Amino acid sequence: MQTDLSVTTDPAEVGLDAERLQRVDRRLARWVDEGQLPGFLVTVARHGHLVHVGRYGSADVEAGRPVTDGTRWRIYSMTKPVTSVAAMSLYEEGAFELGDPISRWLPEFAEARVYAAGPAQKPVTVPLMTPIRVHHLLSHTSGLTYGFHHAHPVDAHYRLRGHEWGTPPGADSAEVTRQFAAMPLLFQPGSEWNYGVSTDVLGRLVEVVAGKPLDEVFAERVFGPLGMTETSFGLRPEDDVDSLAQLYGPGVVPLPAPFAEAAHRKPAFLSGGGGLVSTAGDYLKFVEMLRAGGLTPSGERVLGSRTLAHMVRNHLPGNADLETFGRPLYAEVPLRGVGFGLGFSTVIDPVRYGGVASAGTYSWGGAASTEFYVDPVEDLTVSFYTQLLPSSTLPMRNYLRPLVQQALI
């Protein structure tokens, strides 16, 4: 797989129309020209051949820095699939079973409580009926949540304790996990789906099982085999600060310096749920490994193909979709017709989904509007990068799939 973004294959060689692919760039560029998006980079690859790279606009509007192939992006929750892959590589070695209670490694969760009633300041809780298991973390059915949801008293409870768009200053992975365990669960594990800090807890579990920090696990099991030299938890001392794109809110307004500068250095808390920065070319190596069934271009195996196939199946009970099994959360992409596996969302009913997509297409995105998807039917990967937070600001993800799929010949 060619991940040098300056070199592309003729789209016609792999069944894509070059002229129709230009529609992708034109539609995305319109948001830039209208002052709603700072800039973007988008990649399209098929059968392992990179065929289209669109770049437009600014990585830093105020400084006049354009988007380049070397631009680094805060990928936020696109960290989650990396954590899930690292965890499943340990699973493949027999380090744990998916049904194991996580309290075996994180004893603070043995006495977790579940919300029953009351306000955020003084919730009424009940005991666990079943323990949180490893597969609950991978599938977001653990009962953990996010403070930024603003949908439930438990979300507010998180915010009261300093967990909204970040974690308390100075707290490391072990301490943050203990804090999560001390807060009520939203529901009994396995009974519903809710997007939350499950993958952060999974990252801590990986650290304990592997006996080393999460960044070292990533380097050993994912980044090293894939040659991902430009992906890290925050910028490294040798990285140019100007290589990191500026972070913007709605209207392309720069976000406050402390928020934007959090990614300028390695944090105390290595967030398995959202801590990485990367370049488009580097993350493409990871996405293409997924498409290739766990193989690197050199033939080294990161994951077994059957393991990966198991991860991208729908794991919600009764093959339910997120709209029926999940909590009613605002989302920038449809929840109908979409299930959830072990680290990825997956389209289970394209008609109910409501857009052009192949059954089995799996994906995930980040808070600053980044996204990738893998279409196993068309043997296609697409990745998209910008820095606009929150990701619900513009419906870019809803436009991206039909814009790419219409270019297939």
Tab-separated table of C-alpha atoms in Angstrom:
chain	number	residue	atom	x	y	z
A	1	MET	CA	0.000	0.000	0.000
A	2	GLN	CA	1.368	3.382	-1.013
A	3	THR	CA	0.940	5.818	1.903
A	4	ASP	CA	3.082	8.608	0.454
A	5	LEU	CA	0.256	11.033	-0.270
A	6	SER	CA	2.177	12.658	-3.126
A	7	VAL	CA	1.971	9.440	-5.184
A	8	THR	CA	-1.368	8.121	-6.394
A	9	THR	CA	-2.600	5.438	-8.789
A	10	ASP	CA	-4.848	6.287	-11.747
A	11	PRO	CA	-8.370	5.835	-10.288
A	12	ALA	CA	-9.559	4.087	-13.474
A	13	GLU	CA	-7.154	1.225	-12.796
A	14	VAL	CA	-9.151	0.274	-9.680
A	15	GLY	CA	-12.635	1.158	-10.873
A	16	LEU	CA	-13.067	4.790	-9.847
A	17	ASP	CA	-13.863	7.805	-12.018
A	18	ALA	CA	-11.293	10.564	-11.508
A	19	GLU	CA	-13.635	13.348	-12.602
A	20	ARG	CA	-16.417	12.181	-10.304
A	21	LEU	CA	-13.941	12.029	-7.405
A	22	GLN	CA	-13.415	15.774	-7.846
A	23	ARG	CA	-16.976	16.216	-6.566
A	24	VAL	CA	-15.686	15.208	-3.127
A	25	ASP	CA	-13.218	18.084	-3.028
A	26	ARG	CA	-15.624	20.616	-4.529
A	27	ARG	CA	-18.309	19.944	-1.923
A	28	LEU	CA	-15.895	20.038	1.002
A	29	ALA	CA	-14.180	23.165	-0.372
A	30	ARG	CA	-17.509	24.967	-0.426
A	31	TRP	CA	-17.601	24.818	3.384
A	32	VAL	CA	-14.089	26.284	3.474
A	33	ASP	CA	-14.996	29.095	1.073
A	34	GLU	CA	-18.121	29.850	3.126
A	35	GLY	CA	-15.991	30.286	6.246
A	36	GLN	CA	-17.464	27.247	8.003
A	37	LEU	CA	-14.420	24.967	7.785
A	38	PRO	CA	-10.713	25.897	8.108
A	39	GLY	CA	-9.348	23.271	5.731
A	40	PHE	CA	-9.282	19.539	5.094
A	41	LEU	CA	-7.433	16.550	3.747
A	42	VAL	CA	-9.286	13.510	2.364
A	43	THR	CA	-7.927	10.197	1.053
A	44	VAL	CA	-9.593	7.508	-1.074
A	45	ALA	CA	-7.994	4.116	-1.714
A	46	ARG	CA	-9.243	0.930	-3.368
A	47	HIS	CA	-7.743	-2.559	-3.556
A	48	GLY	CA	-4.796	-1.198	-1.575
A	49	HIS	CA	-4.040	1.602	-4.070
A	50	LEU	CA	-4.249	5.254	-3.062
A	51	VAL	CA	-6.167	6.970	-5.883
A	52	HIS	CA	-7.236	10.358	-4.548
A	53	VAL	CA	-5.917	12.901	-2.064
A	54	GLY	CA	-7.822	16.155	-1.693
A	55	ARG	CA	-6.258	19.080	0.182
A	56	TYR	CA	-7.746	22.526	0.579
A	57	GLY	CA	-7.779	25.454	2.961
A	58	SER	CA	-5.750	26.189	6.054
A	59	ALA	CA	-4.254	24.205	8.877
A	60	ASP	CA	-3.947	27.546	10.695
A	61	VAL	CA	-6.121	30.324	9.286
A	62	GLU	CA	-4.595	33.123	11.375
A	63	ALA	CA	-0.994	32.144	10.569
A	64	GLY	CA	-1.788	31.481	6.899
A	65	ARG	CA	-0.468	27.916	7.046
A	66	PRO	CA	-2.033	25.675	4.383
A	67	VAL	CA	-3.016	22.060	4.841
A	68	THR	CA	-0.113	19.834	3.759
A	69	ASP	CA	0.620	16.122	3.782
A	70	GLY	CA	2.725	16.685	6.900
A	71	THR	CA	-0.028	18.414	8.868
A	72	ARG	CA	-0.681	16.717	12.202
A	73	TRP	CA	-4.257	16.342	13.371
A	74	ARG	CA	-5.816	15.688	16.757
A	75	ILE	CA	-7.658	12.498	15.890
A	76	TYR	CA	-9.438	12.245	19.257
A	77	SER	CA	-11.729	9.192	19.179
A	78	MET	CA	-10.012	7.693	16.152
A	79	THR	CA	-7.621	6.617	18.921
A	80	LYS	CA	-10.295	4.133	20.042
A	81	PRO	CA	-9.851	1.634	17.175
A	82	VAL	CA	-6.088	1.628	17.863
A	83	THR	CA	-6.727	0.781	21.517
A	84	SER	CA	-9.224	-1.891	20.518
A	85	VAL	CA	-6.732	-3.486	18.100
A	86	ALA	CA	-3.998	-3.453	20.767
A	87	ALA	CA	-6.386	-5.076	23.246
A	88	MET	CA	-7.432	-7.762	20.789
A	89	SER	CA	-3.805	-8.546	19.965
A	90	LEU	CA	-3.397	-9.395	23.668
A	91	TYR	CA	-6.590	-11.430	23.507
A	92	GLU	CA	-5.078	-13.428	20.655
A	93	GLU	CA	-2.208	-14.375	22.980
A	94	GLY	CA	-4.595	-15.672	25.644
A	95	ALA	CA	-4.067	-12.750	28.014
A	96	PHE	CA	-7.798	-12.631	28.802
A	97	GLU	CA	-11.201	-13.787	27.632
A	98	LEU	CA	-13.755	-11.323	26.309
A	99	GLY	CA	-16.151	-12.429	29.044
A	100	ASP	CA	-13.708	-11.834	31.899
A	101	PRO	CA	-14.761	-9.284	34.553
A	102	ILE	CA	-12.487	-6.244	34.307
A	103	SER	CA	-12.234	-6.168	38.124
A	104	ARG	CA	-9.723	-9.022	37.772
A	105	TRP	CA	-7.218	-6.349	36.669
A	106	LEU	CA	-8.989	-3.188	37.835
A	107	PRO	CA	-10.305	-4.089	41.313
A	108	GLU	CA	-11.769	-0.605	41.764
A	109	PHE	CA	-14.652	-1.705	39.529
A	110	ALA	CA	-15.629	-4.676	41.733
A	111	GLU	CA	-17.923	-2.489	43.830
A	112	ALA	CA	-19.169	-0.149	41.076
A	113	ARG	CA	-22.681	1.203	41.555
A	114	VAL	CA	-25.463	1.873	39.046
A	115	TYR	CA	-27.575	5.049	38.918
A	116	ALA	CA	-31.200	4.600	39.970
A	117	ALA	CA	-32.563	8.093	40.709
A	118	GLY	CA	-31.787	11.565	42.002
A	119	PRO	CA	-29.728	14.603	40.970
A	120	ALA	CA	-26.119	14.662	39.875
A	121	GLN	CA	-25.034	16.100	43.223
A	122	LYS	CA	-26.547	13.213	45.227
A	123	PRO	CA	-27.511	10.250	43.038
A	124	VAL	CA	-29.254	7.175	44.406
A	125	THR	CA	-27.427	4.037	43.279
A	126	VAL	CA	-27.899	0.268	43.348
A	127	PRO	CA	-25.380	-2.609	43.200
A	128	LEU	CA	-24.196	-4.283	40.033
A	129	MET	CA	-26.325	-7.188	38.847
A	130	THR	CA	-23.514	-8.360	36.549
A	131	PRO	CA	-19.877	-7.262	36.412
A	132	ILE	CA	-18.420	-5.097	33.681
A	133	ARG	CA	-16.718	-7.508	31.306
A	134	VAL	CA	-14.004	-6.876	28.728
A	135	HIS	CA	-16.453	-7.087	25.818
A	136	HIS	CA	-18.625	-4.427	27.495
A	137	LEU	CA	-15.720	-1.980	27.235
A	138	LEU	CA	-15.065	-2.841	23.593
A	139	SER	CA	-18.737	-2.498	22.644
A	140	HIS	CA	-19.654	0.544	24.802
A	141	THR	CA	-22.239	-1.428	26.760
A	142	SER	CA	-20.447	-0.976	30.105
A	143	GLY	CA	-22.656	1.782	31.520
A	144	LEU	CA	-19.817	4.331	31.460
A	145	THR	CA	-20.552	7.705	29.867
A	146	TYR	CA	-19.067	11.088	28.890
A	147	GLY	CA	-19.542	14.354	30.747
A	148	PHE	CA	-20.036	16.285	27.509
A	149	HIS	CA	-23.258	14.449	26.596
A	150	HIS	CA	-25.455	16.729	28.765
A	151	ALA	CA	-28.195	14.090	28.558
A	152	HIS	CA	-28.417	12.519	32.029
A	153	PRO	CA	-27.615	13.271	35.708
A	154	VAL	CA	-24.684	10.838	35.495
A	155	ASP	CA	-23.181	12.942	32.683
A	156	ALA	CA	-23.458	15.952	34.980
A	157	HIS	CA	-21.862	13.920	37.785
A	158	TYR	CA	-18.825	13.447	35.529
A	159	ARG	CA	-18.648	17.188	34.845
A	160	LEU	CA	-18.835	18.016	38.549
A	161	ARG	CA	-15.711	15.910	39.046
A	162	GLY	CA	-13.715	17.474	36.229
A	163	HIS	CA	-14.496	15.021	33.427
A	164	GLU	CA	-15.971	16.794	30.408
A	165	TRP	CA	-13.571	17.558	27.547
A	166	GLY	CA	-10.623	16.417	29.611
A	167	THR	CA	-9.569	14.957	32.943
A	168	PRO	CA	-8.300	16.517	36.186
A	169	PRO	CA	-4.809	18.014	35.692
A	170	GLY	CA	-1.925	15.746	36.591
A	171	ALA	CA	-4.000	12.591	37.013
A	172	ASP	CA	-2.422	9.591	35.269
A	173	SER	CA	-4.191	6.614	33.715
A	174	ALA	CA	-4.423	4.667	36.977
A	175	GLU	CA	-5.894	7.616	38.889
A	176	VAL	CA	-8.331	8.598	36.136
A	177	THR	CA	-9.606	5.017	35.987
A	178	ARG	CA	-10.120	4.974	39.744
A	179	GLN	CA	-12.147	8.168	39.405
A	180	PHE	CA	-14.318	6.617	36.685
A	181	ALA	CA	-14.951	3.581	38.899
A	182	ALA	CA	-16.079	5.802	41.767
A	183	MET	CA	-18.842	7.418	39.690
A	184	PRO	CA	-22.212	5.754	39.027
A	185	LEU	CA	-22.779	3.701	35.922
A	186	LEU	CA	-25.571	4.866	33.647
A	187	PHE	CA	-27.149	1.397	33.484
A	188	GLN	CA	-26.472	-2.244	34.289
A	189	PRO	CA	-23.615	-3.548	32.094
A	190	GLY	CA	-24.802	-5.160	28.891
A	191	SER	CA	-28.329	-3.782	29.075
A	192	GLU	CA	-27.875	-0.760	26.758
A	193	TRP	CA	-25.353	1.014	24.517
A	194	ASN	CA	-23.885	4.393	25.437
A	195	TYR	CA	-20.852	6.152	24.045
A	196	GLY	CA	-18.476	6.937	26.875
A	197	VAL	CA	-15.085	6.426	28.489
A	198	SER	CA	-15.179	2.648	28.027
A	199	THR	CA	-12.147	2.699	25.715
A	200	ASP	CA	-10.187	4.829	28.183
A	201	VAL	CA	-10.780	2.124	30.780
A	202	LEU	CA	-9.855	-0.492	28.168
A	203	GLY	CA	-6.585	1.362	27.614
A	204	ARG	CA	-5.812	1.147	31.330
A	205	LEU	CA	-6.701	-2.556	31.317
A	206	VAL	CA	-4.264	-3.038	28.423
A	207	GLU	CA	-1.550	-1.303	30.457
A	208	VAL	CA	-2.093	-3.579	33.450
A	209	VAL	CA	-2.274	-6.773	31.370
A	210	ALA	CA	0.784	-5.848	29.285
A	211	GLY	CA	2.727	-4.452	32.238
A	212	LYS	CA	3.748	-1.272	30.415
A	213	PRO	CA	2.354	2.188	29.528
A	214	LEU	CA	-0.147	2.436	26.680
A	215	ASP	CA	2.207	4.338	24.368
A	216	GLU	CA	4.732	1.500	24.648
A	217	VAL	CA	2.028	-1.080	23.926
A	218	PHE	CA	0.972	0.879	20.832
A	219	ALA	CA	4.588	1.141	19.649
A	220	GLU	CA	5.165	-2.584	20.090
A	221	ARG	CA	1.908	-3.960	18.728
A	222	VAL	CA	0.616	-1.399	16.210
A	223	PHE	CA	2.868	1.520	15.336
A	224	GLY	CA	6.107	-0.462	15.046
A	225	PRO	CA	4.792	-3.171	12.708
A	226	LEU	CA	3.011	-0.549	10.575
A	227	GLY	CA	5.859	1.967	10.485
A	228	MET	CA	3.631	4.658	12.007
A	229	THR	CA	6.373	7.110	12.965
A	230	GLU	CA	4.221	10.257	13.053
A	231	THR	CA	1.520	9.147	15.513
A	232	SER	CA	1.867	9.804	19.243
A	233	PHE	CA	0.142	10.905	22.432
A	234	GLY	CA	0.537	14.633	21.890
A	235	LEU	CA	3.522	16.134	20.119
A	236	ARG	CA	6.954	14.764	20.949
A	237	PRO	CA	9.891	17.047	21.845
A	238	GLU	CA	11.347	16.613	18.347
A	239	ASP	CA	8.090	17.547	16.586
A	240	ASP	CA	7.542	21.011	15.136
A	241	VAL	CA	4.668	22.700	16.988
A	242	ASP	CA	3.679	24.377	13.722
A	243	SER	CA	3.031	20.973	12.178
A	244	LEU	CA	-0.094	20.657	14.376
A	245	ALA	CA	-3.241	22.148	12.879
A	246	GLN	CA	-5.077	24.824	14.846
A	247	LEU	CA	-8.251	23.731	16.621
A	248	TYR	CA	-11.474	25.583	15.787
A	249	GLY	CA	-15.041	25.816	16.975
A	250	PRO	CA	-18.175	26.696	14.954
A	251	GLY	CA	-17.646	29.641	12.624
A	252	VAL	CA	-13.921	28.777	12.426
A	253	VAL	CA	-13.260	30.548	15.718
A	254	PRO	CA	-9.978	29.422	17.332
A	255	LEU	CA	-10.574	27.568	20.576
A	256	PRO	CA	-8.932	28.904	23.751
A	257	ALA	CA	-5.189	28.357	23.953
A	258	PRO	CA	-5.187	25.978	26.964
A	259	PHE	CA	-7.641	23.690	25.159
A	260	ALA	CA	-5.853	23.798	21.812
A	261	GLU	CA	-2.383	23.514	23.343
A	262	ALA	CA	-3.173	20.387	25.353
A	263	ALA	CA	-1.877	18.346	22.403
A	264	HIS	CA	1.451	20.184	22.325
A	265	ARG	CA	3.000	17.677	24.732
A	266	LYS	CA	2.604	14.162	26.053
A	267	PRO	CA	-0.166	14.203	28.682
A	268	ALA	CA	-0.113	12.596	32.124
A	269	PHE	CA	-3.209	10.601	31.148
A	270	LEU	CA	-2.649	8.408	28.090
A	271	SER	CA	-6.224	8.400	26.849
A	272	GLY	CA	-7.013	5.219	24.954
A	273	GLY	CA	-10.254	6.913	24.016
A	274	GLY	CA	-8.900	10.056	22.420
A	275	GLY	CA	-5.280	11.056	23.002
A	276	LEU	CA	-3.441	10.620	19.699
A	277	VAL	CA	-2.224	13.079	17.088
A	278	SER	CA	-1.338	11.768	13.634
A	279	THR	CA	-0.820	12.634	9.984
A	280	ALA	CA	-3.153	11.472	7.233
A	281	GLY	CA	-0.475	9.288	5.660
A	282	ASP	CA	0.411	7.658	8.968
A	283	TYR	CA	-3.145	6.845	9.985
A	284	LEU	CA	-3.817	5.544	6.480
A	285	LYS	CA	-1.358	2.737	7.292
A	286	PHE	CA	-3.619	1.707	10.159
A	287	VAL	CA	-6.817	1.935	8.098
A	288	GLU	CA	-5.302	-0.079	5.270
A	289	MET	CA	-4.159	-2.739	7.749
A	290	LEU	CA	-7.812	-3.093	8.771
A	291	ARG	CA	-8.908	-3.406	5.139
A	292	ALA	CA	-6.225	-6.013	4.545
A	293	GLY	CA	-7.532	-8.208	7.350
A	294	GLY	CA	-4.785	-7.386	9.856
A	295	LEU	CA	-1.775	-7.550	7.523
A	296	THR	CA	0.888	-4.882	7.014
A	297	PRO	CA	2.206	-4.205	3.480
A	298	SER	CA	5.324	-6.242	4.351
A	299	GLY	CA	3.201	-9.245	5.312
A	300	GLU	CA	3.574	-8.878	9.079
A	301	ARG	CA	0.358	-9.657	10.907
A	302	VAL	CA	-1.003	-7.186	13.477
A	303	LEU	CA	-4.228	-9.149	14.014
A	304	GLY	CA	-5.642	-12.407	12.744
A	305	SER	CA	-8.168	-11.969	9.963
A	306	ARG	CA	-10.835	-13.891	11.887
A	307	THR	CA	-10.275	-11.748	14.950
A	308	LEU	CA	-10.776	-8.602	12.907
A	309	ALA	CA	-13.860	-10.058	11.232
A	310	HIS	CA	-15.285	-10.727	14.697
A	311	MET	CA	-14.572	-7.138	15.765
A	312	VAL	CA	-16.461	-5.546	12.874
A	313	ARG	CA	-19.619	-7.653	13.267
A	314	ASN	CA	-22.578	-6.197	15.140
A	315	HIS	CA	-22.361	-7.236	18.798
A	316	LEU	CA	-25.589	-5.614	19.968
A	317	PRO	CA	-28.144	-8.205	21.217
A	318	GLY	CA	-30.570	-9.477	18.605
A	319	ASN	CA	-28.647	-7.640	15.862
A	320	ALA	CA	-30.247	-4.410	17.134
A	321	ASP	CA	-29.126	-1.038	15.830
A	322	LEU	CA	-27.889	1.890	17.903
A	323	GLU	CA	-31.161	3.754	17.594
A	324	THR	CA	-33.131	0.979	19.290
A	325	PHE	CA	-30.511	-0.319	21.762
A	326	GLY	CA	-28.627	2.906	22.476
A	327	ARG	CA	-29.357	5.913	24.641
A	328	PRO	CA	-31.096	8.785	22.802
A	329	LEU	CA	-28.038	10.936	22.051
A	330	TYR	CA	-27.650	13.611	19.426
A	331	ALA	CA	-25.357	12.290	16.711
A	332	GLU	CA	-24.047	13.820	13.489
A	333	VAL	CA	-24.486	10.495	11.666
A	334	PRO	CA	-27.489	8.154	11.575
A	335	LEU	CA	-27.829	5.628	14.397
A	336	ARG	CA	-30.597	3.757	12.582
A	337	GLY	CA	-29.377	0.756	10.612
A	338	VAL	CA	-25.997	0.944	12.357
A	339	GLY	CA	-24.752	-1.593	14.866
A	340	PHE	CA	-21.619	-1.667	16.968
A	341	GLY	CA	-18.862	-4.240	17.191
A	342	LEU	CA	-15.685	-4.376	19.245
A	343	GLY	CA	-14.350	-0.886	18.591
A	344	PHE	CA	-16.186	0.055	15.389
A	345	SER	CA	-19.650	1.034	14.229
A	346	THR	CA	-20.936	-1.127	11.381
A	347	VAL	CA	-23.734	-0.667	8.845
A	348	ILE	CA	-26.176	-3.567	9.232
A	349	ASP	CA	-29.089	-2.237	7.142
A	350	PRO	CA	-28.141	0.230	4.359
A	351	VAL	CA	-31.797	1.074	3.612
A	352	ARG	CA	-32.611	1.878	7.230
A	353	TYR	CA	-29.283	3.733	7.426
A	354	GLY	CA	-30.690	6.078	4.801
A	355	GLY	CA	-27.605	6.704	2.688
A	356	VAL	CA	-25.532	4.991	0.025
A	357	ALA	CA	-23.375	2.482	1.896
A	358	SER	CA	-22.459	-1.181	1.671
A	359	ALA	CA	-23.616	-3.581	4.351
A	360	GLY	CA	-20.693	-4.282	6.653
A	361	THR	CA	-19.034	-0.889	6.186
A	362	TYR	CA	-17.281	-0.111	9.471
A	363	SER	CA	-15.939	3.171	10.723
A	364	TRP	CA	-15.304	5.639	13.493
A	365	GLY	CA	-14.565	9.336	13.839
A	366	GLY	CA	-13.145	11.946	16.182
A	367	ALA	CA	-14.505	14.947	18.069
A	368	ALA	CA	-12.800	17.430	15.726
A	369	SER	CA	-14.754	16.044	12.713
A	370	THR	CA	-12.173	13.518	11.513
A	371	GLU	CA	-13.415	10.151	10.215
A	372	PHE	CA	-12.453	6.965	8.418
A	373	TYR	CA	-14.448	4.117	6.970
A	374	VAL	CA	-13.698	0.752	5.411
A	375	ASP	CA	-16.086	-0.703	2.837
A	376	PRO	CA	-15.277	-4.439	2.635
A	377	VAL	CA	-17.693	-5.023	-0.254
A	378	GLU	CA	-15.989	-2.472	-2.513
A	379	ASP	CA	-12.542	-3.037	-0.921
A	380	LEU	CA	-12.423	0.711	-0.307
A	381	THR	CA	-11.053	2.980	2.414
A	382	VAL	CA	-11.734	6.667	2.979
A	383	SER	CA	-10.256	8.971	5.604
A	384	PHE	CA	-11.013	12.614	6.332
A	385	TYR	CA	-9.179	15.194	8.452
A	386	THR	CA	-9.975	18.668	9.684
A	387	GLN	CA	-10.017	20.388	13.113
A	388	LEU	CA	-13.569	21.565	13.765
A	389	LEU	CA	-15.040	20.809	17.163
A	390	PRO	CA	-17.613	19.492	17.896
A	391	SER	CA	-18.081	17.046	15.048
A	392	SER	CA	-21.795	17.833	14.925
A	393	THR	CA	-21.056	21.356	13.626
A	394	LEU	CA	-21.355	20.375	9.944
A	395	PRO	CA	-22.864	17.247	8.319
A	396	MET	CA	-19.638	16.387	6.513
A	397	ARG	CA	-19.748	12.681	7.368
A	398	ASN	CA	-23.244	12.322	5.921
A	399	TYR	CA	-22.025	13.849	2.655
A	400	LEU	CA	-18.716	11.995	2.449
A	401	ARG	CA	-19.926	8.454	1.793
A	402	PRO	CA	-22.298	9.162	-1.108
A	403	LEU	CA	-19.747	11.562	-2.599
A	404	VAL	CA	-17.155	8.785	-2.706
A	405	GLN	CA	-19.464	5.906	-3.564
A	406	GLN	CA	-20.901	7.717	-6.608
A	407	ALA	CA	-17.414	7.720	-8.142
A	408	LEU	CA	-17.264	3.917	-8.266
A	409	ILE	CA	-17.527	2.668	-11.840
